[in-house]
Amino acid sequence: MKKNYLLFYLFVVISLYGCVYVDGKTPSNLQYLGQNFDQIYMDDYKLFWRILHDAASRARTCLDVSQTTEFIGLAKTMRGNAEFNEFLSEEIEMLAIDQTECFLSAWHNADEPTQAGVLRKLKSPLFIEPTALFKAFRPFAHGKYGEMVRYYLEAVP
């Protein structure tokens, strides 16, 4: 009986993990951020960055590739916000180096606009040397993620 309660509790916690409610009514997750990007940035700067840092943290753990895919999906968000773009570039570059297989899986699973947005960031990395990306991607060039590695290599001069 205790085991059932524990499983139920665990299910509820995991279900709510990706969606925190700030004021009891407003969800604060990536989907909410994506739909209200400019408004949240202007009206609640602290919430904006909390959502991003929480999502980046979940993406880096790679416990669930779908969370990493959702996070890198921000790459298709073309905003003139340098602070956001630098943050996202750094997170994507670090994911590509530190969690390469998870990153390639997420990139592979992403929609075309996300794939293109990620590629734009990787073509001109801000925080790592391009050689670090080549080194990280090389072991995956002929396997399951070979298509993504070739996609990157063909785009880089």
PDB file of C-alpha atoms in Angstrom:
ATOM      1  CA  MET A   1       0.000   0.000   0.000  1.00  0.00           C
ATOM      2  CA  LYS A   2       2.822   2.408   0.901  1.00  0.00           C
ATOM      3  CA  LYS A   3       4.483   1.565  -2.371  1.00  0.00           C
ATOM      4  CA  ASN A   4       1.380   2.655  -4.314  1.00  0.00           C
ATOM      5  CA  TYR A   5       1.271   5.995  -2.490  1.00  0.00           C
ATOM      6  CA  LEU A   6       4.942   6.522  -3.153  1.00  0.00           C
ATOM      7  CA  LEU A   7       4.523   5.734  -6.843  1.00  0.00           C
ATOM      8  CA  PHE A   8       1.537   8.075  -7.081  1.00  0.00           C
ATOM      9  CA  TYR A   9       3.451  10.860  -5.328  1.00  0.00           C
ATOM     10  CA  LEU A  10       6.443  10.330  -7.608  1.00  0.00           C
ATOM     11  CA  PHE A  11       4.189  10.449 -10.672  1.00  0.00           C
ATOM     12  CA  VAL A  12       2.617  13.739  -9.551  1.00  0.00           C
ATOM     13  CA  VAL A  13       5.979  15.331  -8.784  1.00  0.00           C
ATOM     14  CA  ILE A  14       7.458  14.293 -12.124  1.00  0.00           C
ATOM     15  CA  SER A  15       4.367  15.506 -13.977  1.00  0.00           C
ATOM     16  CA  LEU A  16       4.613  18.924 -12.383  1.00  0.00           C
ATOM     17  CA  TYR A  17       8.399  19.160 -12.589  1.00  0.00           C
ATOM     18  CA  GLY A  18       8.481  21.027 -15.898  1.00  0.00           C
ATOM     19  CA  CYS A  19       5.771  23.508 -14.963  1.00  0.00           C
ATOM     20  CA  VAL A  20       6.078  25.767 -11.960  1.00  0.00           C
ATOM     21  CA  TYR A  21       3.264  28.144 -11.091  1.00  0.00           C
ATOM     22  CA  VAL A  22       4.485  31.542 -10.003  1.00  0.00           C
ATOM     23  CA  ASP A  23       1.310  33.189  -8.731  1.00  0.00           C
ATOM     24  CA  GLY A  24      -0.818  30.076  -8.581  1.00  0.00           C
ATOM     25  CA  LYS A  25      -2.242  30.821 -12.027  1.00  0.00           C
ATOM     26  CA  THR A  26       0.606  31.630 -14.397  1.00  0.00           C
ATOM     27  CA  PRO A  27       2.671  28.671 -15.605  1.00  0.00           C
ATOM     28  CA  SER A  28       6.360  29.402 -15.897  1.00  0.00           C
ATOM     29  CA  ASN A  29       7.846  26.893 -18.273  1.00  0.00           C
ATOM     30  CA  LEU A  30       9.484  27.060 -21.701  1.00  0.00           C
ATOM     31  CA  GLN A  31       6.199  26.797 -23.548  1.00  0.00           C
ATOM     32  CA  TYR A  32       4.838  29.757 -21.596  1.00  0.00           C
ATOM     33  CA  LEU A  33       8.082  31.664 -22.176  1.00  0.00           C
ATOM     34  CA  GLY A  34       7.988  30.947 -25.901  1.00  0.00           C
ATOM     35  CA  GLN A  35       4.452  32.281 -26.191  1.00  0.00           C
ATOM     36  CA  ASN A  36       5.155  35.385 -24.089  1.00  0.00           C
ATOM     37  CA  PHE A  37       8.878  35.978 -24.674  1.00  0.00           C
ATOM     38  CA  ASP A  38       8.998  39.770 -25.024  1.00  0.00           C
ATOM     39  CA  GLN A  39       6.321  40.415 -22.429  1.00  0.00           C
ATOM     40  CA  ILE A  40       8.001  38.298 -19.750  1.00  0.00           C
ATOM     41  CA  TYR A  41      11.412  39.784 -20.519  1.00  0.00           C
ATOM     42  CA  MET A  42      10.064  43.330 -20.097  1.00  0.00           C
ATOM     43  CA  ASP A  43       7.604  42.714 -17.247  1.00  0.00           C
ATOM     44  CA  ASP A  44       9.306  40.067 -15.129  1.00  0.00           C
ATOM     45  CA  TYR A  45      13.013  39.886 -15.843  1.00  0.00           C
ATOM     46  CA  LYS A  46      13.641  37.645 -12.837  1.00  0.00           C
ATOM     47  CA  LEU A  47      11.018  35.104 -13.971  1.00  0.00           C
ATOM     48  CA  PHE A  48      12.390  35.202 -17.521  1.00  0.00           C
ATOM     49  CA  TRP A  49      15.846  34.135 -16.364  1.00  0.00           C
ATOM     50  CA  ARG A  50      14.552  31.652 -13.795  1.00  0.00           C
ATOM     51  CA  ILE A  51      12.615  29.820 -16.511  1.00  0.00           C
ATOM     52  CA  LEU A  52      15.677  29.780 -18.774  1.00  0.00           C
ATOM     53  CA  HIS A  53      18.107  28.642 -16.080  1.00  0.00           C
ATOM     54  CA  ASP A  54      15.735  25.913 -14.875  1.00  0.00           C
ATOM     55  CA  ALA A  55      15.237  24.668 -18.436  1.00  0.00           C
ATOM     56  CA  ALA A  56      18.975  24.787 -19.146  1.00  0.00           C
ATOM     57  CA  SER A  57      19.662  22.829 -15.981  1.00  0.00           C
ATOM     58  CA  ARG A  58      17.158  20.132 -16.981  1.00  0.00           C
ATOM     59  CA  ALA A  59      18.593  20.050 -20.511  1.00  0.00           C
ATOM     60  CA  ARG A  60      22.144  19.591 -19.191  1.00  0.00           C
ATOM     61  CA  THR A  61      21.173  16.596 -17.067  1.00  0.00           C
ATOM     62  CA  CYS A  62      19.952  14.789 -20.191  1.00  0.00           C
ATOM     63  CA  LEU A  63      17.702  12.602 -18.076  1.00  0.00           C
ATOM     64  CA  ASP A  64      14.973  13.199 -20.634  1.00  0.00           C
ATOM     65  CA  VAL A  65      16.097  14.004 -24.182  1.00  0.00           C
ATOM     66  CA  SER A  66      12.730  15.633 -24.860  1.00  0.00           C
ATOM     67  CA  GLN A  67      13.601  18.340 -22.312  1.00  0.00           C
ATOM     68  CA  THR A  68      16.906  18.922 -24.067  1.00  0.00           C
ATOM     69  CA  THR A  69      15.078  19.053 -27.405  1.00  0.00           C
ATOM     70  CA  GLU A  70      12.607  21.550 -25.988  1.00  0.00           C
ATOM     71  CA  PHE A  71      15.431  23.703 -24.634  1.00  0.00           C
ATOM     72  CA  ILE A  72      17.439  23.814 -27.856  1.00  0.00           C
ATOM     73  CA  GLY A  73      14.138  24.663 -29.550  1.00  0.00           C
ATOM     74  CA  LEU A  74      14.760  28.183 -28.284  1.00  0.00           C
ATOM     75  CA  ALA A  75      17.371  28.452 -31.049  1.00  0.00           C
ATOM     76  CA  LYS A  76      14.603  29.054 -33.568  1.00  0.00           C
ATOM     77  CA  THR A  77      13.591  32.117 -31.554  1.00  0.00           C
ATOM     78  CA  MET A  78      15.166  34.945 -33.485  1.00  0.00           C
ATOM     79  CA  ARG A  79      15.274  37.850 -31.066  1.00  0.00           C
ATOM     80  CA  GLY A  80      17.408  40.953 -31.056  1.00  0.00           C
ATOM     81  CA  ASN A  81      18.225  40.322 -27.411  1.00  0.00           C
ATOM     82  CA  ALA A  82      22.005  39.922 -27.143  1.00  0.00           C
ATOM     83  CA  GLU A  83      21.870  38.757 -23.529  1.00  0.00           C
ATOM     84  CA  PHE A  84      19.474  35.913 -24.374  1.00  0.00           C
ATOM     85  CA  ASN A  85      21.393  34.959 -27.519  1.00  0.00           C
ATOM     86  CA  GLU A  86      24.700  34.783 -25.650  1.00  0.00           C
ATOM     87  CA  PHE A  87      23.142  32.665 -22.907  1.00  0.00           C
ATOM     88  CA  LEU A  88      21.595  30.288 -25.432  1.00  0.00           C
ATOM     89  CA  SER A  89      24.782  30.064 -27.499  1.00  0.00           C
ATOM     90  CA  GLU A  90      26.823  29.185 -24.441  1.00  0.00           C
ATOM     91  CA  GLU A  91      24.337  26.547 -23.281  1.00  0.00           C
ATOM     92  CA  ILE A  92      24.086  24.947 -26.729  1.00  0.00           C
ATOM     93  CA  GLU A  93      27.858  24.939 -27.191  1.00  0.00           C
ATOM     94  CA  MET A  94      28.422  23.395 -23.752  1.00  0.00           C
ATOM     95  CA  LEU A  95      25.733  20.774 -24.367  1.00  0.00           C
ATOM     96  CA  ALA A  96      27.409  19.881 -27.662  1.00  0.00           C
ATOM     97  CA  ILE A  97      30.760  19.398 -25.925  1.00  0.00           C
ATOM     98  CA  ASP A  98      29.780  17.989 -22.528  1.00  0.00           C
ATOM     99  CA  GLN A  99      26.720  15.884 -23.432  1.00  0.00           C
ATOM    100  CA  THR A 100      27.446  15.196 -27.097  1.00  0.00           C
ATOM    101  CA  GLU A 101      25.317  12.100 -27.628  1.00  0.00           C
ATOM    102  CA  CYS A 102      22.332  13.587 -25.802  1.00  0.00           C
ATOM    103  CA  PHE A 103      22.778  16.864 -27.687  1.00  0.00           C
ATOM    104  CA  LEU A 104      22.937  15.103 -31.067  1.00  0.00           C
ATOM    105  CA  SER A 105      19.840  13.088 -30.193  1.00  0.00           C
ATOM    106  CA  ALA A 106      17.946  16.243 -29.202  1.00  0.00           C
ATOM    107  CA  TRP A 107      19.127  18.074 -32.321  1.00  0.00           C
ATOM    108  CA  HIS A 108      18.135  15.109 -34.484  1.00  0.00           C
ATOM    109  CA  ASN A 109      14.662  14.985 -32.880  1.00  0.00           C
ATOM    110  CA  ALA A 110      14.090  18.728 -33.252  1.00  0.00           C
ATOM    111  CA  ASP A 111      11.992  20.337 -35.971  1.00  0.00           C
ATOM    112  CA  GLU A 112      13.692  21.912 -39.002  1.00  0.00           C
ATOM    113  CA  PRO A 113      13.578  25.528 -37.748  1.00  0.00           C
ATOM    114  CA  THR A 114      15.256  24.403 -34.516  1.00  0.00           C
ATOM    115  CA  GLN A 115      17.873  22.386 -36.397  1.00  0.00           C
ATOM    116  CA  ALA A 116      18.656  25.432 -38.542  1.00  0.00           C
ATOM    117  CA  GLY A 117      18.802  27.729 -35.497  1.00  0.00           C
ATOM    118  CA  VAL A 118      21.178  25.399 -33.668  1.00  0.00           C
ATOM    119  CA  LEU A 119      23.337  25.124 -36.780  1.00  0.00           C
ATOM    120  CA  ARG A 120      23.576  28.936 -36.985  1.00  0.00           C
ATOM    121  CA  LYS A 121      24.887  29.001 -33.424  1.00  0.00           C
ATOM    122  CA  LEU A 122      27.359  26.157 -33.960  1.00  0.00           C
ATOM    123  CA  LYS A 123      28.733  27.588 -37.212  1.00  0.00           C
ATOM    124  CA  SER A 124      30.113  30.579 -35.314  1.00  0.00           C
ATOM    125  CA  PRO A 125      30.553  29.521 -31.692  1.00  0.00           C
ATOM    126  CA  LEU A 126      31.086  32.321 -29.178  1.00  0.00           C
ATOM    127  CA  PHE A 127      32.460  30.391 -26.199  1.00  0.00           C
ATOM    128  CA  ILE A 128      34.359  27.402 -27.577  1.00  0.00           C
ATOM    129  CA  GLU A 129      36.758  26.761 -30.403  1.00  0.00           C
ATOM    130  CA  PRO A 130      35.306  25.109 -33.516  1.00  0.00           C
ATOM    131  CA  THR A 131      37.949  22.397 -33.168  1.00  0.00           C
ATOM    132  CA  ALA A 132      36.323  21.360 -29.877  1.00  0.00           C
ATOM    133  CA  LEU A 133      33.069  20.719 -31.752  1.00  0.00           C
ATOM    134  CA  PHE A 134      34.865  18.701 -34.436  1.00  0.00           C
ATOM    135  CA  LYS A 135      36.540  16.635 -31.726  1.00  0.00           C
ATOM    136  CA  ALA A 136      33.260  16.045 -29.853  1.00  0.00           C
ATOM    137  CA  PHE A 137      31.289  15.162 -32.996  1.00  0.00           C
ATOM    138  CA  ARG A 138      33.932  12.972 -34.682  1.00  0.00           C
ATOM    139  CA  PRO A 139      33.058   9.743 -32.778  1.00  0.00           C
ATOM    140  CA  PHE A 140      29.447  10.065 -33.983  1.00  0.00           C
ATOM    141  CA  ALA A 141      30.203  10.742 -37.656  1.00  0.00           C
ATOM    142  CA  HIS A 142      29.264   7.255 -38.862  1.00  0.00           C
ATOM    143  CA  GLY A 143      26.687   6.116 -36.369  1.00  0.00           C
ATOM    144  CA  LYS A 144      23.126   6.947 -35.543  1.00  0.00           C
ATOM    145  CA  TYR A 145      23.828  10.686 -35.555  1.00  0.00           C
ATOM    146  CA  GLY A 146      26.023  10.729 -38.643  1.00  0.00           C
ATOM    147  CA  GLU A 147      23.388  12.737 -40.503  1.00  0.00           C
ATOM    148  CA  MET A 148      23.541  15.533 -37.912  1.00  0.00           C
ATOM    149  CA  VAL A 149      27.344  15.526 -37.866  1.00  0.00           C
ATOM    150  CA  ARG A 150      27.435  15.769 -41.671  1.00  0.00           C
ATOM    151  CA  TYR A 151      24.816  18.549 -41.540  1.00  0.00           C
ATOM    152  CA  TYR A 152      27.188  20.482 -39.275  1.00  0.00           C
ATOM    153  CA  LEU A 153      30.372  19.672 -41.219  1.00  0.00           C
ATOM    154  CA  GLU A 154      28.846  20.693 -44.552  1.00  0.00           C
ATOM    155  CA  ALA A 155      27.815  24.067 -43.123  1.00  0.00           C
ATOM    156  CA  VAL A 156      31.142  24.967 -41.541  1.00  0.00           C
ATOM    157  CA  PRO A 157      33.710  26.572 -43.856  1.00  0.00           C
TER     158      PRO A 157
END
